[in-house]
mmCIF file with all atom_site columns, C-alpha atoms in Angstrom:
data_model
loop_
_atom_site.group_PDB
_atom_site.id
_atom_site.type_symbol
_atom_site.label_atom_id
_atom_site.label_alt_id
_atom_site.label_comp_id
_atom_site.label_asym_id
_atom_site.label_entity_id
_atom_site.label_seq_id
_atom_site.pdbx_PDB_ins_code
_atom_site.Cartn_x
_atom_site.Cartn_y
_atom_site.Cartn_z
_atom_site.occupancy
_atom_site.B_iso_or_equiv
_atom_site.pdbx_formal_charge
_atom_site.auth_seq_id
_atom_site.auth_comp_id
_atom_site.auth_asym_id
_atom_site.auth_atom_id
_atom_site.pdbx_PDB_model_num
ATOM 1   C CA . UNK A 1 1   ? 109.009 102.985 -16.412 1.00 81.00 ? 8   UNK A CA 1
ATOM 2   C CA . UNK A 1 2   ? 109.883 102.028 -12.894 1.00 89.00 ? 9   UNK A CA 1
ATOM 3   C CA . UNK A 1 3   ? 111.766 104.147 -10.414 1.00 95.00 ? 10  UNK A CA 1
ATOM 4   C CA . UNK A 1 4   ? 112.923 103.692 -6.838  1.00 97.00 ? 11  UNK A CA 1
ATOM 5   C CA . UNK A 1 5   ? 113.974 106.613 -4.655  1.00 97.00 ? 12  UNK A CA 1
ATOM 6   C CA . UNK A 1 6   ? 115.963 106.309 -1.476  1.00 97.00 ? 13  UNK A CA 1
ATOM 7   C CA . UNK A 1 7   ? 116.310 109.874 -0.347  1.00 96.00 ? 14  UNK A CA 1
ATOM 8   C CA . UNK A 1 8   ? 118.590 109.109 2.591   1.00 97.00 ? 15  UNK A CA 1
ATOM 9   C CA . UNK A 1 9   ? 122.109 108.767 1.268   1.00 96.00 ? 16  UNK A CA 1
ATOM 10  C CA . UNK A 1 10  ? 123.773 108.127 4.619   1.00 97.00 ? 17  UNK A CA 1
ATOM 11  C CA . UNK A 1 11  ? 122.497 107.563 8.126   1.00 97.00 ? 18  UNK A CA 1
ATOM 12  C CA . UNK A 1 12  ? 124.497 107.156 11.325  1.00 97.00 ? 19  UNK A CA 1
ATOM 13  C CA . UNK A 1 13  ? 122.985 106.039 14.589  1.00 97.00 ? 20  UNK A CA 1
ATOM 14  C CA . UNK A 1 14  ? 124.379 104.909 17.890  1.00 97.00 ? 21  UNK A CA 1
ATOM 15  C CA . UNK A 1 15  ? 124.155 101.218 18.627  1.00 97.00 ? 22  UNK A CA 1
ATOM 16  C CA . UNK A 1 16  ? 120.837 100.080 20.100  1.00 97.00 ? 23  UNK A CA 1
ATOM 17  C CA . UNK A 1 17  ? 118.915 102.948 18.549  1.00 97.00 ? 24  UNK A CA 1
ATOM 18  C CA . UNK A 1 18  ? 116.110 102.230 16.104  1.00 97.00 ? 25  UNK A CA 1
ATOM 19  C CA . UNK A 1 19  ? 116.499 103.404 12.529  1.00 97.00 ? 26  UNK A CA 1
ATOM 20  C CA . UNK A 1 20  ? 114.136 103.589 9.560   1.00 98.00 ? 27  UNK A CA 1
ATOM 21  C CA . UNK A 1 21  ? 115.264 103.525 5.949   1.00 98.00 ? 28  UNK A CA 1
ATOM 22  C CA . UNK A 1 22  ? 112.869 105.091 3.488   1.00 98.00 ? 29  UNK A CA 1
ATOM 23  C CA . UNK A 1 23  ? 111.950 103.813 0.052   1.00 98.00 ? 30  UNK A CA 1
ATOM 24  C CA . UNK A 1 24  ? 109.512 105.360 -2.408  1.00 98.00 ? 31  UNK A CA 1
ATOM 25  C CA . UNK A 1 25  ? 108.714 103.687 -5.694  1.00 97.00 ? 32  UNK A CA 1
ATOM 26  C CA . UNK A 1 26  ? 106.992 104.554 -8.950  1.00 96.00 ? 33  UNK A CA 1
ATOM 27  C CA . UNK A 1 27  ? 105.353 102.189 -11.379 1.00 93.00 ? 34  UNK A CA 1
ATOM 28  C CA . UNK A 1 28  ? 102.293 102.130 -13.605 1.00 91.00 ? 35  UNK A CA 1
ATOM 29  C CA . UNK A 1 29  ? 101.849 98.397  -13.165 1.00 90.00 ? 36  UNK A CA 1
ATOM 30  C CA . UNK A 1 30  ? 99.195  97.177  -10.762 1.00 89.00 ? 37  UNK A CA 1
ATOM 31  C CA . UNK A 1 31  ? 101.160 94.029  -10.009 1.00 89.00 ? 38  UNK A CA 1
ATOM 32  C CA . UNK A 1 32  ? 104.706 94.499  -8.814  1.00 92.00 ? 39  UNK A CA 1
ATOM 33  C CA . UNK A 1 33  ? 107.162 93.247  -6.236  1.00 92.00 ? 40  UNK A CA 1
ATOM 34  C CA . UNK A 1 34  ? 109.315 95.109  -3.779  1.00 94.00 ? 41  UNK A CA 1
ATOM 35  C CA . UNK A 1 35  ? 112.583 93.951  -2.296  1.00 94.00 ? 42  UNK A CA 1
ATOM 36  C CA . UNK A 1 36  ? 115.229 94.988  0.171   1.00 96.00 ? 43  UNK A CA 1
ATOM 37  C CA . UNK A 1 37  ? 118.843 93.898  -0.218  1.00 95.00 ? 44  UNK A CA 1
ATOM 38  C CA . UNK A 1 38  ? 121.753 94.424  2.153   1.00 96.00 ? 45  UNK A CA 1
ATOM 39  C CA . UNK A 1 39  ? 125.265 95.037  0.846   1.00 94.00 ? 46  UNK A CA 1
ATOM 40  C CA . UNK A 1 40  ? 127.831 94.654  3.638   1.00 93.00 ? 47  UNK A CA 1
ATOM 41  C CA . UNK A 1 41  ? 131.392 95.972  3.258   1.00 91.00 ? 48  UNK A CA 1
ATOM 42  C CA . UNK A 1 42  ? 132.409 92.659  1.675   1.00 90.00 ? 49  UNK A CA 1
ATOM 43  C CA . UNK A 1 43  ? 130.285 93.648  -1.349  1.00 90.00 ? 50  UNK A CA 1
ATOM 44  C CA . UNK A 1 44  ? 127.829 90.839  -1.877  1.00 91.00 ? 51  UNK A CA 1
ATOM 45  C CA . UNK A 1 45  ? 124.088 91.460  -2.167  1.00 92.00 ? 52  UNK A CA 1
ATOM 46  C CA . UNK A 1 46  ? 122.060 89.747  0.521   1.00 91.00 ? 53  UNK A CA 1
ATOM 47  C CA . UNK A 1 47  ? 118.327 89.310  -0.006  1.00 90.00 ? 54  UNK A CA 1
ATOM 48  C CA . UNK A 1 48  ? 116.244 90.467  2.971   1.00 93.00 ? 55  UNK A CA 1
ATOM 49  C CA . UNK A 1 49  ? 112.589 90.526  1.949   1.00 91.00 ? 56  UNK A CA 1
ATOM 50  C CA . UNK A 1 50  ? 110.120 90.409  -0.936  1.00 90.00 ? 57  UNK A CA 1
ATOM 51  C CA . UNK A 1 51  ? 106.562 91.804  -0.892  1.00 90.00 ? 58  UNK A CA 1
ATOM 52  C CA . UNK A 1 52  ? 103.975 91.733  -3.631  1.00 89.00 ? 59  UNK A CA 1
ATOM 53  C CA . UNK A 1 53  ? 101.667 94.607  -4.403  1.00 90.00 ? 60  UNK A CA 1
ATOM 54  C CA . UNK A 1 54  ? 98.581  92.782  -3.203  1.00 88.00 ? 61  UNK A CA 1
ATOM 55  C CA . UNK A 1 55  ? 99.888  92.171  0.265   1.00 85.00 ? 62  UNK A CA 1
ATOM 56  C CA . UNK A 1 56  ? 100.103 95.277  2.383   1.00 82.00 ? 63  UNK A CA 1
ATOM 57  C CA . UNK A 1 57  ? 100.559 93.443  5.629   1.00 82.00 ? 64  UNK A CA 1
ATOM 58  C CA . UNK A 1 58  ? 103.558 94.648  7.515   1.00 84.00 ? 65  UNK A CA 1
ATOM 59  C CA . UNK A 1 59  ? 106.183 92.073  8.255   1.00 85.00 ? 66  UNK A CA 1
ATOM 60  C CA . UNK A 1 60  ? 108.493 91.544  11.181  1.00 86.00 ? 67  UNK A CA 1
ATOM 61  C CA . UNK A 1 61  ? 111.515 89.296  11.228  1.00 88.00 ? 68  UNK A CA 1
ATOM 62  C CA . UNK A 1 62  ? 113.475 89.532  14.426  1.00 93.00 ? 69  UNK A CA 1
ATOM 63  C CA . UNK A 1 63  ? 114.820 93.088  14.712  1.00 94.00 ? 70  UNK A CA 1
ATOM 64  C CA . UNK A 1 64  ? 113.744 93.901  11.148  1.00 95.00 ? 71  UNK A CA 1
ATOM 65  C CA . UNK A 1 65  ? 110.320 95.158  10.128  1.00 93.00 ? 72  UNK A CA 1
ATOM 66  C CA . UNK A 1 66  ? 108.880 96.481  6.910   1.00 94.00 ? 73  UNK A CA 1
ATOM 67  C CA . UNK A 1 67  ? 106.017 98.926  6.384   1.00 94.00 ? 74  UNK A CA 1
ATOM 68  C CA . UNK A 1 68  ? 104.398 98.758  2.951   1.00 94.00 ? 75  UNK A CA 1
ATOM 69  C CA . UNK A 1 69  ? 101.926 101.551 2.160   1.00 94.00 ? 76  UNK A CA 1
ATOM 70  C CA . UNK A 1 70  ? 100.447 101.589 -1.335  1.00 93.00 ? 77  UNK A CA 1
ATOM 71  C CA . UNK A 1 71  ? 98.718  104.905 -0.684  1.00 93.00 ? 78  UNK A CA 1
ATOM 72  C CA . UNK A 1 72  ? 102.087 106.636 -0.412  1.00 95.00 ? 79  UNK A CA 1
ATOM 73  C CA . UNK A 1 73  ? 104.035 104.207 -2.646  1.00 96.00 ? 80  UNK A CA 1
ATOM 74  C CA . UNK A 1 74  ? 106.434 103.531 0.156   1.00 96.00 ? 81  UNK A CA 1
ATOM 75  C CA . UNK A 1 75  ? 108.155 100.439 1.476   1.00 96.00 ? 82  UNK A CA 1
ATOM 76  C CA . UNK A 1 76  ? 110.129 101.474 4.542   1.00 96.00 ? 83  UNK A CA 1
ATOM 77  C CA . UNK A 1 77  ? 112.509 99.298  6.518   1.00 96.00 ? 84  UNK A CA 1
ATOM 78  C CA . UNK A 1 78  ? 113.064 99.616  10.255  1.00 96.00 ? 85  UNK A CA 1
ATOM 79  C CA . UNK A 1 79  ? 115.832 98.072  12.295  1.00 96.00 ? 86  UNK A CA 1
ATOM 80  C CA . UNK A 1 80  ? 115.174 98.064  16.015  1.00 96.00 ? 87  UNK A CA 1
ATOM 81  C CA . UNK A 1 81  ? 117.947 97.914  18.596  1.00 97.00 ? 88  UNK A CA 1
ATOM 82  C CA . UNK A 1 82  ? 120.574 98.376  15.896  1.00 97.00 ? 89  UNK A CA 1
ATOM 83  C CA . UNK A 1 83  ? 123.878 96.536  16.086  1.00 97.00 ? 90  UNK A CA 1
ATOM 84  C CA . UNK A 1 84  ? 127.283 97.225  14.576  1.00 96.00 ? 91  UNK A CA 1
ATOM 85  C CA . UNK A 1 85  ? 126.788 94.263  12.225  1.00 96.00 ? 92  UNK A CA 1
ATOM 86  C CA . UNK A 1 86  ? 123.885 96.126  10.660  1.00 97.00 ? 93  UNK A CA 1
ATOM 87  C CA . UNK A 1 87  ? 126.351 98.589  9.145   1.00 97.00 ? 94  UNK A CA 1
ATOM 88  C CA . UNK A 1 88  ? 125.961 98.220  5.391   1.00 97.00 ? 95  UNK A CA 1
ATOM 89  C CA . UNK A 1 89  ? 124.422 99.783  2.323   1.00 96.00 ? 96  UNK A CA 1
ATOM 90  C CA . UNK A 1 90  ? 120.756 98.906  1.986   1.00 97.00 ? 97  UNK A CA 1
ATOM 91  C CA . UNK A 1 91  ? 119.038 98.865  -1.394  1.00 97.00 ? 98  UNK A CA 1
ATOM 92  C CA . UNK A 1 92  ? 115.343 98.915  -2.089  1.00 97.00 ? 99  UNK A CA 1
ATOM 93  C CA . UNK A 1 93  ? 114.318 97.396  -5.436  1.00 96.00 ? 100 UNK A CA 1
ATOM 94  C CA . UNK A 1 94  ? 111.245 96.968  -7.596  1.00 95.00 ? 101 UNK A CA 1
ATOM 95  C CA . UNK A 1 95  ? 110.306 94.427  -10.241 1.00 91.00 ? 102 UNK A CA 1
ATOM 96  C CA . UNK A 1 96  ? 107.285 94.085  -12.472 1.00 86.00 ? 103 UNK A CA 1
ATOM 97  C CA . UNK A 1 97  ? 106.197 90.745  -13.906 1.00 80.00 ? 104 UNK A CA 1
ATOM 98  C CA . UNK A 1 98  ? 104.922 91.988  -17.243 1.00 73.00 ? 105 UNK A CA 1
ATOM 99  C CA . UNK A 1 99  ? 106.787 90.139  -19.959 1.00 68.00 ? 106 UNK A CA 1
ATOM 100 C CA . UNK A 1 100 ? 108.072 87.625  -17.451 1.00 69.00 ? 107 UNK A CA 1
ATOM 101 C CA . UNK A 1 101 ? 111.497 89.184  -17.204 1.00 73.00 ? 108 UNK A CA 1
ATOM 102 C CA . UNK A 1 102 ? 111.180 90.672  -13.714 1.00 84.00 ? 109 UNK A CA 1
ATOM 103 C CA . UNK A 1 103 ? 114.410 92.622  -13.837 1.00 90.00 ? 110 UNK A CA 1
ATOM 104 C CA . UNK A 1 104 ? 115.169 94.550  -10.678 1.00 93.00 ? 111 UNK A CA 1
ATOM 105 C CA . UNK A 1 105 ? 115.222 98.342  -10.585 1.00 94.00 ? 112 UNK A CA 1
ATOM 106 C CA . UNK A 1 106 ? 117.307 99.458  -7.619  1.00 96.00 ? 113 UNK A CA 1
ATOM 107 C CA . UNK A 1 107 ? 117.320 102.639 -5.627  1.00 97.00 ? 114 UNK A CA 1
ATOM 108 C CA . UNK A 1 108 ? 120.574 104.460 -5.003  1.00 96.00 ? 115 UNK A CA 1
ATOM 109 C CA . UNK A 1 109 ? 120.975 102.865 -1.603  1.00 96.00 ? 116 UNK A CA 1
ATOM 110 C CA . UNK A 1 110 ? 121.298 104.138 1.954   1.00 97.00 ? 117 UNK A CA 1
ATOM 111 C CA . UNK A 1 111 ? 124.612 103.728 3.728   1.00 97.00 ? 118 UNK A CA 1
ATOM 112 C CA . UNK A 1 112 ? 123.880 102.875 7.347   1.00 98.00 ? 119 UNK A CA 1
ATOM 113 C CA . UNK A 1 113 ? 126.616 103.226 9.946   1.00 97.00 ? 120 UNK A CA 1
ATOM 114 C CA . UNK A 1 114 ? 126.040 101.955 13.442  1.00 97.00 ? 121 UNK A CA 1
ATOM 115 C CA . UNK A 1 115 ? 128.332 103.666 15.925  1.00 97.00 ? 122 UNK A CA 1
ATOM 116 C CA . UNK A 1 116 ? 129.416 101.464 18.844  1.00 95.00 ? 123 UNK A CA 1
ATOM 117 C CA . UNK B 2 1   ? 122.221 75.604  0.126   1.00 78.00 ? 10  UNK B CA 1
ATOM 118 C CA . UNK B 2 2   ? 122.731 76.165  -3.615  1.00 80.00 ? 11  UNK B CA 1
ATOM 119 C CA . UNK B 2 3   ? 124.358 79.424  -4.583  1.00 91.00 ? 12  UNK B CA 1
ATOM 120 C CA . UNK B 2 4   ? 125.398 81.430  -7.596  1.00 95.00 ? 13  UNK B CA 1
ATOM 121 C CA . UNK B 2 5   ? 129.143 81.491  -8.143  1.00 96.00 ? 14  UNK B CA 1
ATOM 122 C CA . UNK B 2 6   ? 131.226 83.924  -10.158 1.00 97.00 ? 15  UNK B CA 1
ATOM 123 C CA . UNK B 2 7   ? 134.790 83.864  -11.395 1.00 96.00 ? 16  UNK B CA 1
ATOM 124 C CA . UNK B 2 8   ? 137.128 85.576  -11.174 1.00 96.00 ? 17  UNK B CA 1
ATOM 125 C CA . UNK B 2 9   ? 136.500 87.626  -8.061  1.00 95.00 ? 18  UNK B CA 1
ATOM 126 C CA . UNK B 2 10  ? 138.726 90.400  -9.391  1.00 96.00 ? 19  UNK B CA 1
ATOM 127 C CA . UNK B 2 11  ? 139.891 91.021  -12.946 1.00 97.00 ? 20  UNK B CA 1
ATOM 128 C CA . UNK B 2 12  ? 142.352 93.688  -13.976 1.00 97.00 ? 21  UNK B CA 1
ATOM 129 C CA . UNK B 2 13  ? 142.678 94.440  -17.668 1.00 97.00 ? 22  UNK B CA 1
ATOM 130 C CA . UNK B 2 14  ? 144.073 97.034  -20.019 1.00 97.00 ? 23  UNK B CA 1
ATOM 131 C CA . UNK B 2 15  ? 141.760 99.332  -21.926 1.00 97.00 ? 24  UNK B CA 1
ATOM 132 C CA . UNK B 2 16  ? 140.791 97.812  -25.258 1.00 97.00 ? 25  UNK B CA 1
ATOM 133 C CA . UNK B 2 17  ? 141.198 94.225  -24.110 1.00 97.00 ? 26  UNK B CA 1
ATOM 134 C CA . UNK B 2 18  ? 138.416 91.675  -24.136 1.00 97.00 ? 27  UNK B CA 1
ATOM 135 C CA . UNK B 2 19  ? 137.214 90.195  -20.865 1.00 98.00 ? 28  UNK B CA 1
ATOM 136 C CA . UNK B 2 20  ? 134.896 87.324  -20.093 1.00 97.00 ? 29  UNK B CA 1
ATOM 137 C CA . UNK B 2 21  ? 133.178 87.188  -16.749 1.00 97.00 ? 30  UNK B CA 1
ATOM 138 C CA . UNK B 2 22  ? 131.841 83.807  -15.729 1.00 97.00 ? 31  UNK B CA 1
ATOM 139 C CA . UNK B 2 23  ? 128.874 82.788  -13.660 1.00 97.00 ? 32  UNK B CA 1
ATOM 140 C CA . UNK B 2 24  ? 127.410 79.475  -12.632 1.00 97.00 ? 33  UNK B CA 1
ATOM 141 C CA . UNK B 2 25  ? 123.734 80.013  -11.784 1.00 95.00 ? 34  UNK B CA 1
ATOM 142 C CA . UNK B 2 26  ? 121.737 77.757  -9.501  1.00 93.00 ? 35  UNK B CA 1
ATOM 143 C CA . UNK B 2 27  ? 121.106 74.573  -11.412 1.00 89.00 ? 36  UNK B CA 1
ATOM 144 C CA . UNK B 2 28  ? 117.313 74.512  -11.716 1.00 87.00 ? 37  UNK B CA 1
ATOM 145 C CA . UNK B 2 29  ? 116.943 78.229  -12.389 1.00 91.00 ? 38  UNK B CA 1
ATOM 146 C CA . UNK B 2 30  ? 115.615 79.452  -15.719 1.00 90.00 ? 39  UNK B CA 1
ATOM 147 C CA . UNK B 2 31  ? 116.206 83.217  -15.734 1.00 92.00 ? 40  UNK B CA 1
ATOM 148 C CA . UNK B 2 32  ? 119.657 84.738  -15.690 1.00 95.00 ? 41  UNK B CA 1
ATOM 149 C CA . UNK B 2 33  ? 120.757 88.314  -15.240 1.00 96.00 ? 42  UNK B CA 1
ATOM 150 C CA . UNK B 2 34  ? 123.792 90.546  -15.258 1.00 98.00 ? 43  UNK B CA 1
ATOM 151 C CA . UNK B 2 35  ? 123.891 93.746  -13.231 1.00 98.00 ? 44  UNK B CA 1
ATOM 152 C CA . UNK B 2 36  ? 126.609 96.354  -12.844 1.00 97.00 ? 45  UNK B CA 1
ATOM 153 C CA . UNK B 2 37  ? 127.530 98.545  -9.900  1.00 96.00 ? 46  UNK B CA 1
ATOM 154 C CA . UNK B 2 38  ? 130.013 101.352 -10.460 1.00 95.00 ? 47  UNK B CA 1
ATOM 155 C CA . UNK B 2 39  ? 131.854 102.046 -7.224  1.00 91.00 ? 48  UNK B CA 1
ATOM 156 C CA . UNK B 2 40  ? 129.658 103.899 -4.767  1.00 88.00 ? 49  UNK B CA 1
ATOM 157 C CA . UNK B 2 41  ? 126.651 103.904 -7.058  1.00 91.00 ? 50  UNK B CA 1
ATOM 158 C CA . UNK B 2 42  ? 123.483 101.909 -7.421  1.00 91.00 ? 51  UNK B CA 1
ATOM 159 C CA . UNK B 2 43  ? 123.108 98.489  -8.957  1.00 95.00 ? 52  UNK B CA 1
ATOM 160 C CA . UNK B 2 44  ? 122.030 98.745  -12.598 1.00 96.00 ? 53  UNK B CA 1
ATOM 161 C CA . UNK B 2 45  ? 120.391 96.134  -14.777 1.00 96.00 ? 54  UNK B CA 1
ATOM 162 C CA . UNK B 2 46  ? 122.359 95.134  -17.855 1.00 97.00 ? 55  UNK B CA 1
ATOM 163 C CA . UNK B 2 47  ? 120.667 92.137  -19.435 1.00 96.00 ? 56  UNK B CA 1
ATOM 164 C CA . UNK B 2 48  ? 118.339 89.224  -18.811 1.00 94.00 ? 57  UNK B CA 1
ATOM 165 C CA . UNK B 2 49  ? 118.504 85.835  -20.496 1.00 94.00 ? 58  UNK B CA 1
ATOM 166 C CA . UNK B 2 50  ? 115.858 83.179  -20.788 1.00 91.00 ? 59  UNK B CA 1
ATOM 167 C CA . UNK B 2 51  ? 115.397 80.152  -22.999 1.00 88.00 ? 60  UNK B CA 1
ATOM 168 C CA . UNK B 2 52  ? 118.822 80.668  -24.563 1.00 90.00 ? 61  UNK B CA 1
ATOM 169 C CA . UNK B 2 53  ? 118.248 84.195  -25.706 1.00 92.00 ? 62  UNK B CA 1
ATOM 170 C CA . UNK B 2 54  ? 118.316 87.743  -24.434 1.00 94.00 ? 63  UNK B CA 1
ATOM 171 C CA . UNK B 2 55  ? 114.885 88.695  -23.100 1.00 91.00 ? 64  UNK B CA 1
ATOM 172 C CA . UNK B 2 56  ? 115.693 92.294  -22.258 1.00 92.00 ? 65  UNK B CA 1
ATOM 173 C CA . UNK B 2 57  ? 118.705 94.574  -22.257 1.00 93.00 ? 66  UNK B CA 1
ATOM 174 C CA . UNK B 2 58  ? 119.353 98.053  -20.970 1.00 94.00 ? 67  UNK B CA 1
ATOM 175 C CA . UNK B 2 59  ? 120.847 101.047 -22.742 1.00 93.00 ? 68  UNK B CA 1
ATOM 176 C CA . UNK B 2 60  ? 124.166 100.247 -21.098 1.00 93.00 ? 69  UNK B CA 1
ATOM 177 C CA . UNK B 2 61  ? 124.285 96.887  -22.876 1.00 95.00 ? 70  UNK B CA 1
ATOM 178 C CA . UNK B 2 62  ? 125.621 98.095  -26.205 1.00 93.00 ? 71  UNK B CA 1
ATOM 179 C CA . UNK B 2 63  ? 127.397 96.226  -29.000 1.00 93.00 ? 72  UNK B CA 1
ATOM 180 C CA . UNK B 2 64  ? 130.503 95.831  -26.866 1.00 95.00 ? 73  UNK B CA 1
ATOM 181 C CA . UNK B 2 65  ? 128.637 93.461  -24.572 1.00 97.00 ? 74  UNK B CA 1
ATOM 182 C CA . UNK B 2 66  ? 127.431 89.943  -25.237 1.00 97.00 ? 75  UNK B CA 1
ATOM 183 C CA . UNK B 2 67  ? 126.134 87.078  -23.141 1.00 96.00 ? 76  UNK B CA 1
ATOM 184 C CA . UNK B 2 68  ? 126.224 83.380  -23.692 1.00 94.00 ? 77  UNK B CA 1
ATOM 185 C CA . UNK B 2 69  ? 125.215 80.166  -22.042 1.00 91.00 ? 78  UNK B CA 1
ATOM 186 C CA . UNK B 2 70  ? 127.750 77.915  -23.729 1.00 84.00 ? 79  UNK B CA 1
ATOM 187 C CA . UNK B 2 71  ? 126.782 74.770  -21.850 1.00 85.00 ? 80  UNK B CA 1
ATOM 188 C CA . UNK B 2 72  ? 124.191 73.718  -19.321 1.00 77.00 ? 81  UNK B CA 1
ATOM 189 C CA . UNK B 2 73  ? 125.846 75.431  -16.396 1.00 86.00 ? 82  UNK B CA 1
ATOM 190 C CA . UNK B 2 74  ? 127.863 78.524  -17.284 1.00 93.00 ? 83  UNK B CA 1
ATOM 191 C CA . UNK B 2 75  ? 126.523 81.976  -18.080 1.00 96.00 ? 84  UNK B CA 1
ATOM 192 C CA . UNK B 2 76  ? 129.100 84.438  -19.392 1.00 97.00 ? 85  UNK B CA 1
ATOM 193 C CA . UNK B 2 77  ? 129.318 88.160  -19.977 1.00 98.00 ? 86  UNK B CA 1
ATOM 194 C CA . UNK B 2 78  ? 131.842 89.290  -22.572 1.00 97.00 ? 87  UNK B CA 1
ATOM 195 C CA . UNK B 2 79  ? 133.047 92.834  -23.000 1.00 97.00 ? 88  UNK B CA 1
ATOM 196 C CA . UNK B 2 80  ? 134.714 93.038  -26.374 1.00 95.00 ? 89  UNK B CA 1
ATOM 197 C CA . UNK B 2 81  ? 136.896 96.119  -25.997 1.00 94.00 ? 90  UNK B CA 1
ATOM 198 C CA . UNK B 2 82  ? 136.956 97.422  -22.461 1.00 96.00 ? 91  UNK B CA 1
ATOM 199 C CA . UNK B 2 83  ? 136.834 101.113 -21.626 1.00 96.00 ? 92  UNK B CA 1
ATOM 200 C CA . UNK B 2 84  ? 137.846 102.866 -18.421 1.00 96.00 ? 93  UNK B CA 1
ATOM 201 C CA . UNK B 2 85  ? 134.181 103.419 -17.592 1.00 95.00 ? 94  UNK B CA 1
ATOM 202 C CA . UNK B 2 86  ? 133.538 99.681  -17.628 1.00 97.00 ? 95  UNK B CA 1
ATOM 203 C CA . UNK B 2 87  ? 135.336 99.463  -14.287 1.00 97.00 ? 96  UNK B CA 1
ATOM 204 C CA . UNK B 2 88  ? 132.681 98.241  -11.888 1.00 97.00 ? 97  UNK B CA 1
ATOM 205 C CA . UNK B 2 89  ? 131.417 95.304  -9.884  1.00 97.00 ? 98  UNK B CA 1
ATOM 206 C CA . UNK B 2 90  ? 129.475 92.912  -12.088 1.00 98.00 ? 99  UNK B CA 1
ATOM 207 C CA . UNK B 2 91  ? 126.844 90.745  -10.449 1.00 97.00 ? 100 UNK B CA 1
ATOM 208 C CA . UNK B 2 92  ? 125.277 87.679  -11.940 1.00 97.00 ? 101 UNK B CA 1
ATOM 209 C CA . UNK B 2 93  ? 121.853 86.587  -10.665 1.00 95.00 ? 102 UNK B CA 1
ATOM 210 C CA . UNK B 2 94  ? 119.475 83.756  -11.344 1.00 93.00 ? 103 UNK B CA 1
ATOM 211 C CA . UNK B 2 95  ? 115.853 83.029  -10.598 1.00 90.00 ? 104 UNK B CA 1
ATOM 212 C CA . UNK B 2 96  ? 113.659 80.010  -10.975 1.00 87.00 ? 105 UNK B CA 1
ATOM 213 C CA . UNK B 2 97  ? 110.533 80.164  -13.096 1.00 75.00 ? 106 UNK B CA 1
ATOM 214 C CA . UNK B 2 98  ? 108.121 80.981  -10.306 1.00 71.00 ? 107 UNK B CA 1
ATOM 215 C CA . UNK B 2 99  ? 106.780 84.488  -10.558 1.00 63.00 ? 108 UNK B CA 1
ATOM 216 C CA . UNK B 2 100 ? 108.269 86.983  -8.113  1.00 61.00 ? 109 UNK B CA 1
ATOM 217 C CA . UNK B 2 101 ? 110.771 84.614  -6.631  1.00 71.00 ? 110 UNK B CA 1
ATOM 218 C CA . UNK B 2 102 ? 113.816 86.483  -5.534  1.00 81.00 ? 111 UNK B CA 1
ATOM 219 C CA . UNK B 2 103 ? 116.885 86.679  -7.666  1.00 88.00 ? 112 UNK B CA 1
ATOM 220 C CA . UNK B 2 104 ? 119.870 85.016  -6.091  1.00 91.00 ? 113 UNK B CA 1
ATOM 221 C CA . UNK B 2 105 ? 123.003 87.049  -6.584  1.00 94.00 ? 114 UNK B CA 1
ATOM 222 C CA . UNK B 2 106 ? 126.546 85.847  -6.977  1.00 95.00 ? 115 UNK B CA 1
ATOM 223 C CA . UNK B 2 107 ? 129.363 87.477  -4.983  1.00 95.00 ? 116 UNK B CA 1
ATOM 224 C CA . UNK B 2 108 ? 130.341 89.663  -7.931  1.00 96.00 ? 117 UNK B CA 1
ATOM 225 C CA . UNK B 2 109 ? 133.407 90.192  -10.096 1.00 97.00 ? 118 UNK B CA 1
ATOM 226 C CA . UNK B 2 110 ? 135.259 93.439  -9.616  1.00 97.00 ? 119 UNK B CA 1
ATOM 227 C CA . UNK B 2 111 ? 136.526 94.578  -13.017 1.00 98.00 ? 120 UNK B CA 1
ATOM 228 C CA . UNK B 2 112 ? 139.277 97.178  -13.101 1.00 97.00 ? 121 UNK B CA 1
ATOM 229 C CA . UNK B 2 113 ? 140.173 98.661  -16.480 1.00 97.00 ? 122 UNK B CA 1
ATOM 230 C CA . UNK B 2 114 ? 143.502 100.488 -16.592 1.00 96.00 ? 123 UNK B CA 1
#
């Protein structure tokens, strides 16, 4: 069975501060995929990133960066120089390709509030 | 850019009534999903659909739920006799056949059962 844990329920930071959202996952599969989704107040789910289990290279996209560490089963997400528009709930998710279904298992989400 | 659409955006119904939530996945996608998010909680997998049949369903997806792809474009979720606890946001998602491609989510239908 797969499981995703986001221990931080809510985080508040002042604008322009850096913030890291933690994600720890559990799976017995050797091949799996990790995702981050953003859910702004309007409610839709916005895809941010996908990583596969064979690629531990960290990734940077503008102010966003992701740190994937298989040794600790973590896939953390950092926002640098945070902005008010970053305020949202962020979900980490896991999928495993066995059987071809690739359903997503989500964590409970971290509500991020950026204070102007 | 192609997107997943869902209708209606908000549905209010009385307990015991049947509801049908509609989704139009991206046209060349092969895998279809329904997820549910109770207010303030995490997104939960309900069911996946491939090749005109259910490929996997969760414990939540009991006999009250059914899915259908009645034509080449729509993908529907039916709840036969709604309960108060069915109140939630329901997201449809689709994915093409390439392994590990992201699922594209629709904007969701907020279902309120009174």
